Amino acid sequence: MSQFPQLRMRRKRRADWSRNLVRETALTAHDLVLTTVITDSVDREGPVGSLPGVSRLGLDALVAQAKEAAALGIPALALFPHIDPARKNATASEALNPDGLVPEAIRRLKRDVPEIGVIVDVALDPFTDHGHDGLMRGEVIDNDSTLDMLSQGAVILAEAGADMVAPSDMMDGRVGVIRDALDDAGLTETMILSYAAKFASAFYGPYRDAIGTASALKGDKRTYQMDPGNTDEALHEVAMDIEEGADMVMVKPGLPYLDICHRIKAEFEVPTLAFQVSGEYAMIQLASQNGWGDSERLLLETLTAFKRAGCDAVLSYGAIRAARLLAG
Ligand code: PBG
């Protein structure tokens, strides 16, 4: 390899054309999944205070946003529901309502915007009055009774037309029981995107505010979500989820965990997604509102970083904005 002064790395950086020529990683709209927040109450539609630029949507607005996303080349969207507190209880019974907000939203999307993929979370937290992702037995989150709810819930969502169900609860064994339940119901084409390496993170704050679980949540999620210090354990989780039938795996949060994304992709060579979660997105928006950063550049730079780390796609609240920027 030649050395300075014969070699000058800056030669290639001088012009747009040569920078474009040697760029190793390029972000496209096809790499993005739009995260959306929906509500069943007209009173709650509108901007989410802690997520500048994000609104809770009624179903008409959801359809309009999905159409825009599809037109920009965004392949899929993920739904997150704000459920009327009056419908929440300790058994999360609303999660099994086939006429609930989420199944209704899926049916509307499949009817009106069939070209966009619909991904839905499978977890109980939007439906429990205690804000946890599982059923509680005394003070503990009960793994095995939760599995039963999750598999029944996944079948209801798939029957409504969801293309991909995304267990985000971190109970042990959920991917396997969901796959079995889907197959038993003849839903063999429904995919599973496993939130395989999901960490007990402080970056979920704005989301819990958006879907109205922040004030309800008692305690924290450290008995089921992963410890932020662990990486071998993340690979172990992914290996198990692939074995149980996950079609794709996800890392969450995103940017603070790019090393995890990189290791997973290198080790397993399976479709690997990351979630640029609410707290990450809020930081970008707040920096820019304060004049401390350009939100457009921060968004594109962070999304590109996911691709560079090996992710195939990124879930982001900024997917539409990013896709518009990419389209020029
Ligand atoms: C819970 C769930 C969470 C998110 C998606 N699904 C938060 C949590 O575990 O408390 C976070 C999304 C975000 O912060 O944008 N099943």
Coordinates of C-alpha atoms and ligand atoms in Angstrom, one line a residue:
M1 CA 0.0 0.0 0.0
S2 CA 1.4 3.4 -0.9
Q3 CA 1.9 6.0 1.7
F4 CA 1.5 9.8 2.0
P5 CA 2.6 11.9 0.2
Q6 CA 2.1 9.5 -2.8
L7 CA -1.3 8.6 -1.5
R8 CA -3.7 11.3 -0.6
M9 CA -7.1 10.1 0.7
R10 CA -8.6 13.5 0.2
R11 CA -8.4 13.2 -3.6
K12 CA -11.5 11.1 -3.7
R13 CA -13.4 13.4 -1.4
R14 CA -12.9 16.6 -3.6
A15 CA -16.0 16.4 -5.8
D16 CA -19.6 15.2 -5.6
W17 CA -19.1 12.8 -8.5
S18 CA -16.1 11.0 -6.9
R19 CA -17.8 10.9 -3.5
N20 CA -20.8 9.4 -5.1
L21 CA -18.7 6.9 -7.0
V22 CA -16.9 5.4 -4.0
R23 CA -19.8 5.6 -1.4
E24 CA -20.0 2.1 0.2
T25 CA -23.5 2.3 1.7
A26 CA -26.5 4.0 0.3
L27 CA -29.9 4.4 2.0
T28 CA -33.0 4.1 -0.1
A29 CA -36.7 4.3 0.7
H30 CA -36.9 0.5 0.4
D31 CA -34.8 0.3 3.6
L32 CA -37.4 2.1 5.7
V33 CA -40.4 0.9 7.7
L34 CA -42.8 3.7 8.8
T35 CA -43.9 3.5 12.5
T36 CA -47.3 4.9 13.0
V37 CA -49.4 5.6 16.2
I38 CA -53.1 5.1 15.9
T39 CA -56.0 5.9 18.2
D40 CA -59.6 4.9 18.6
S41 CA -60.6 8.3 20.1
V42 CA -61.1 11.5 18.1
D43 CA -60.1 13.5 21.2
R44 CA -56.6 12.0 21.1
E45 CA -55.8 12.5 17.5
G46 CA -53.1 15.0 16.8
P47 CA -49.5 15.8 17.7
V48 CA -47.7 13.7 20.4
G49 CA -46.0 16.2 22.7
S50 CA -42.9 14.1 23.2
L51 CA -42.5 13.2 19.6
P52 CA -42.3 16.4 17.5
G53 CA -43.5 15.7 14.0
V54 CA -45.5 12.6 15.0
S55 CA -49.3 12.5 15.4
R56 CA -51.7 10.0 16.7
L57 CA -53.8 9.1 13.7
G58 CA -57.4 8.1 13.2
L59 CA -58.0 5.5 10.5
D60 CA -58.7 7.9 7.6
A61 CA -55.4 9.8 8.4
L62 CA -53.6 6.4 8.7
V63 CA -54.8 5.4 5.2
A64 CA -53.6 8.8 3.8
Q65 CA -50.2 8.4 5.4
A66 CA -49.9 4.8 4.2
K67 CA -50.7 5.9 0.6
E68 CA -48.0 8.6 0.8
A69 CA -45.5 6.1 2.2
A70 CA -46.2 3.6 -0.5
A71 CA -45.9 6.2 -3.2
L72 CA -42.5 7.1 -1.8
G73 CA -41.3 3.5 -2.0
I74 CA -41.5 2.6 1.7
P75 CA -42.3 -1.1 1.7
A76 CA -44.1 -1.5 5.0
L77 CA -45.5 0.2 8.1
A78 CA -45.8 -0.8 11.7
L79 CA -48.8 0.0 13.8
F80 CA -48.8 1.0 17.5
P81 CA -52.2 1.6 19.1
H82 CA -53.3 4.1 21.8
I83 CA -56.1 2.2 23.4
D84 CA -58.9 3.9 25.4
P85 CA -58.0 3.5 29.1
A86 CA -61.5 2.3 29.7
R87 CA -60.8 -0.8 27.6
K88 CA -57.6 -1.8 29.5
N89 CA -57.6 -4.3 32.3
A90 CA -55.3 -6.8 34.1
T91 CA -56.0 -9.6 31.6
A92 CA -55.5 -7.5 28.4
S93 CA -58.8 -8.8 27.1
E94 CA -59.0 -6.1 24.4
A95 CA -55.9 -7.7 22.8
L96 CA -58.2 -10.5 21.7
N97 CA -61.0 -8.4 20.4
P98 CA -61.3 -9.2 16.6
D99 CA -63.1 -5.8 16.1
G100 CA -60.6 -3.8 18.1
L101 CA -58.7 -0.8 16.9
V102 CA -55.7 -2.8 15.5
P103 CA -57.6 -5.4 13.5
E104 CA -59.9 -2.6 12.2
A105 CA -56.8 -0.6 11.1
I106 CA -55.3 -3.7 9.4
R107 CA -58.5 -4.3 7.4
R108 CA -58.7 -0.7 6.3
L109 CA -55.1 -0.7 5.2
K110 CA -55.4 -4.0 3.3
R111 CA -58.6 -2.7 1.6
D112 CA -57.4 0.8 0.7
V113 CA -53.6 0.5 0.4
P114 CA -52.9 -3.2 -0.5
E115 CA -49.5 -2.4 -1.9
I116 CA -47.9 -1.6 1.6
G117 CA -46.9 -4.4 4.0
V118 CA -48.6 -4.3 7.4
I119 CA -46.5 -5.2 10.5
V120 CA -48.2 -5.3 13.9
D121 CA -46.7 -5.7 17.4
V122 CA -47.8 -8.6 19.4
A123 CA -47.5 -7.6 23.0
L124 CA -50.0 -6.9 25.8
D125 CA -48.7 -3.5 27.0
P126 CA -51.2 -1.3 25.1
F127 CA -54.0 -3.4 26.6
T128 CA -53.0 -4.0 30.2
D129 CA -53.9 -1.5 33.0
H130 CA -50.4 -2.0 34.5
G131 CA -48.5 -1.3 31.3
H132 CA -46.5 -4.5 31.2
D133 CA -46.1 -6.7 28.1
G134 CA -47.3 -9.8 29.9
L135 CA -49.9 -10.9 32.4
M136 CA -49.0 -10.5 36.1
R137 CA -49.2 -13.1 38.8
G138 CA -48.7 -11.1 42.0
E139 CA -45.6 -9.0 41.4
V140 CA -44.1 -11.1 38.6
I141 CA -44.8 -11.2 34.8
D142 CA -46.0 -14.7 34.1
N143 CA -44.3 -16.1 31.1
D144 CA -46.4 -19.1 30.1
S145 CA -49.9 -17.7 30.6
T146 CA -48.7 -14.7 28.5
L147 CA -47.7 -17.1 25.7
D148 CA -51.3 -18.2 25.4
M149 CA -52.5 -14.6 25.0
L150 CA -49.8 -13.8 22.5
S151 CA -50.5 -16.7 20.2
Q152 CA -54.3 -16.1 20.3
G153 CA -53.7 -12.4 19.6
A154 CA -51.3 -13.1 16.7
V155 CA -53.9 -15.3 15.0
I156 CA -56.5 -12.5 15.3
L157 CA -54.1 -10.0 13.8
A158 CA -53.1 -12.4 11.0
E159 CA -56.8 -13.2 10.3
A160 CA -57.5 -9.5 10.0
G161 CA -54.8 -9.4 7.2
A162 CA -51.5 -8.5 8.9
D163 CA -48.6 -9.6 6.7
M164 CA -46.1 -9.9 9.5
V165 CA -46.6 -10.1 13.3
A166 CA -43.9 -8.8 15.5
P167 CA -43.7 -10.1 19.1
S168 CA -42.1 -7.3 21.1
D169 CA -42.7 -8.7 24.6
M170 CA -39.6 -10.8 25.2
M171 CA -41.3 -13.7 26.8
D172 CA -39.4 -17.0 26.4
G173 CA -40.8 -19.3 23.8
R174 CA -43.1 -16.8 22.1
V175 CA -41.9 -17.2 18.5
G176 CA -42.4 -21.0 18.5
V177 CA -45.9 -20.9 20.0
I178 CA -47.0 -18.1 17.6
R179 CA -45.7 -20.0 14.6
D180 CA -47.5 -23.1 15.7
A181 CA -50.7 -21.2 16.3
L182 CA -50.5 -19.4 13.0
D183 CA -49.9 -22.7 11.2
D184 CA -52.7 -24.5 13.0
A185 CA -55.0 -21.7 11.9
G186 CA -53.9 -22.2 8.3
L187 CA -52.0 -18.8 8.3
T188 CA -48.8 -20.3 6.9
E189 CA -47.9 -17.2 4.9
T190 CA -47.9 -14.8 7.8
M191 CA -44.4 -13.8 8.7
I192 CA -42.9 -13.3 12.1
L193 CA -40.5 -10.4 12.8
S194 CA -39.1 -11.1 16.2
Y195 CA -38.0 -8.3 18.5
A196 CA -35.2 -10.8 19.3
A197 CA -32.7 -8.5 21.0
K198 CA -34.8 -6.0 22.8
F199 CA -33.1 -4.1 25.6
A200 CA -34.6 -2.7 28.8
S201 CA -34.0 0.9 27.6
A202 CA -34.6 4.4 28.8
F203 CA -35.2 5.4 25.1
Y204 CA -38.8 4.2 25.0
G205 CA -40.2 7.2 27.0
P206 CA -41.9 9.1 24.3
Y207 CA -43.5 6.0 22.9
R208 CA -45.1 5.2 26.3
D209 CA -46.4 8.7 26.3
A210 CA -47.7 8.3 22.7
I211 CA -49.7 5.2 23.4
G212 CA -50.6 6.2 26.9
T213 CA -48.8 3.6 29.0
A214 CA -46.3 5.9 30.7
S215 CA -48.4 6.8 33.7
A216 CA -49.8 3.3 34.0
L217 CA -46.5 1.4 34.0
K218 CA -45.7 0.1 37.4
G219 CA -42.0 -0.7 37.9
D220 CA -39.7 -1.5 35.0
K221 CA -39.3 -4.2 32.3
R222 CA -35.9 -5.5 33.4
T223 CA -37.2 -9.0 34.2
Y224 CA -38.0 -9.6 30.6
Q225 CA -36.1 -7.1 28.4
M226 CA -32.4 -7.5 28.1
D227 CA -29.7 -5.9 30.1
P228 CA -28.0 -3.1 28.1
G229 CA -24.5 -4.5 28.9
N230 CA -25.0 -7.8 27.1
T231 CA -24.1 -8.9 23.6
D232 CA -23.5 -12.7 23.6
E233 CA -26.9 -13.0 25.1
A234 CA -28.4 -11.1 22.2
L235 CA -26.9 -13.7 19.8
H236 CA -28.3 -16.4 21.9
E237 CA -31.8 -14.8 21.7
V238 CA -31.5 -14.5 18.0
A239 CA -30.4 -18.1 17.5
M240 CA -33.4 -19.3 19.5
D241 CA -35.8 -17.2 17.6
I242 CA -34.6 -18.3 14.2
E243 CA -34.8 -21.9 15.5
E244 CA -38.4 -21.2 16.6
G245 CA -39.4 -19.9 13.2
A246 CA -38.7 -16.1 13.0
D247 CA -38.5 -14.9 9.4
M248 CA -36.7 -11.7 10.4
V249 CA -35.1 -10.5 13.6
M250 CA -34.9 -7.0 15.1
V251 CA -32.6 -5.1 17.4
K252 CA -34.1 -2.4 19.6
P253 CA -33.3 0.4 20.4
G254 CA -31.1 1.1 17.4
L255 CA -28.3 3.5 17.4
P256 CA -26.9 2.7 20.9
Y257 CA -26.9 -1.0 19.8
L258 CA -25.2 -1.0 16.4
D259 CA -22.6 -3.4 17.6
I260 CA -25.4 -5.9 18.2
C261 CA -26.8 -5.4 14.7
H262 CA -23.4 -5.9 13.2
R263 CA -22.7 -9.1 15.2
I264 CA -26.1 -10.6 14.4
K265 CA -25.8 -9.9 10.7
A266 CA -22.3 -11.3 10.5
E267 CA -23.2 -14.4 12.5
F268 CA -26.6 -15.4 11.1
E269 CA -26.9 -13.8 7.7
V270 CA -30.7 -13.4 8.2
P271 CA -32.8 -10.3 7.5
T272 CA -31.9 -8.0 10.4
L273 CA -33.9 -4.9 11.2
A274 CA -33.4 -2.2 13.8
F275 CA -35.8 0.1 15.5
Q276 CA -34.9 3.8 15.7
V277 CA -37.0 4.1 18.8
S278 CA -39.0 7.1 20.0
G279 CA -36.3 8.5 22.3
E280 CA -33.7 8.4 19.5
Y281 CA -36.1 10.2 17.2
A282 CA -37.1 12.7 19.8
M283 CA -33.4 13.6 20.5
I284 CA -33.0 14.4 16.8
Q285 CA -36.1 16.6 16.7
L286 CA -35.2 18.4 19.9
A287 CA -31.6 19.1 18.9
S288 CA -32.9 20.7 15.7
Q289 CA -35.7 22.6 17.4
N290 CA -33.0 24.2 19.7
G291 CA -30.8 25.0 16.7
W292 CA -28.1 22.4 17.8
G293 CA -28.4 20.2 14.7
D294 CA -30.1 19.9 11.3
S295 CA -32.9 17.3 11.7
E296 CA -32.8 16.3 8.1
R297 CA -29.1 15.6 8.1
L298 CA -29.3 13.9 11.5
L299 CA -32.0 11.7 10.3
L300 CA -30.3 10.6 7.1
E301 CA -26.9 10.1 8.8
T302 CA -28.4 8.0 11.6
L303 CA -30.5 5.9 9.2
T304 CA -27.4 5.4 6.9
A305 CA -25.4 4.2 10.0
F306 CA -27.9 1.3 10.5
K307 CA -27.3 0.2 6.9
R308 CA -23.5 0.5 7.3
A309 CA -23.7 -1.7 10.5
G310 CA -25.4 -4.4 8.5
C311 CA -29.2 -3.8 8.9
D312 CA -31.4 -4.6 6.1
A313 CA -34.1 -2.1 7.1
V314 CA -34.9 0.4 9.9
L315 CA -38.2 1.2 11.6
S316 CA -38.4 4.9 12.1
Y317 CA -40.9 7.6 13.0
G318 CA -39.0 9.7 10.4
A319 CA -39.4 7.3 7.5
I320 CA -41.7 9.5 5.4
R321 CA -39.5 12.6 6.0
A322 CA -36.4 10.6 5.1
A323 CA -38.0 9.1 2.0
R324 CA -39.0 12.6 0.8
L325 CA -35.5 13.8 1.3
L326 CA -34.1 10.8 -0.6
A327 CA -36.5 11.5 -3.4
G328 CA -35.1 15.0 -3.6
Ligands
PBG1 C1 -43.7 -2.7 23.9 C2 -43.1 -1.8 22.9 C3 -42.2 -0.7 23.2 C4 -41.9 -0.1 22.0 C5 -42.5 -0.9 20.9 N1 -43.2 -1.9 21.5 C6 -41.8 -0.1 24.4 C7 -41.6 -0.9 25.6 O1 -41.1 -2.0 25.6 O2 -42.0 -0.4 26.7 C8 -41.0 1.1 21.9 C9 -41.1 1.9 20.7 C10 -40.4 3.2 20.8 O3 -39.9 3.6 21.8 O4 -40.5 3.9 19.7 N2 -44.2 -3.9 23.5

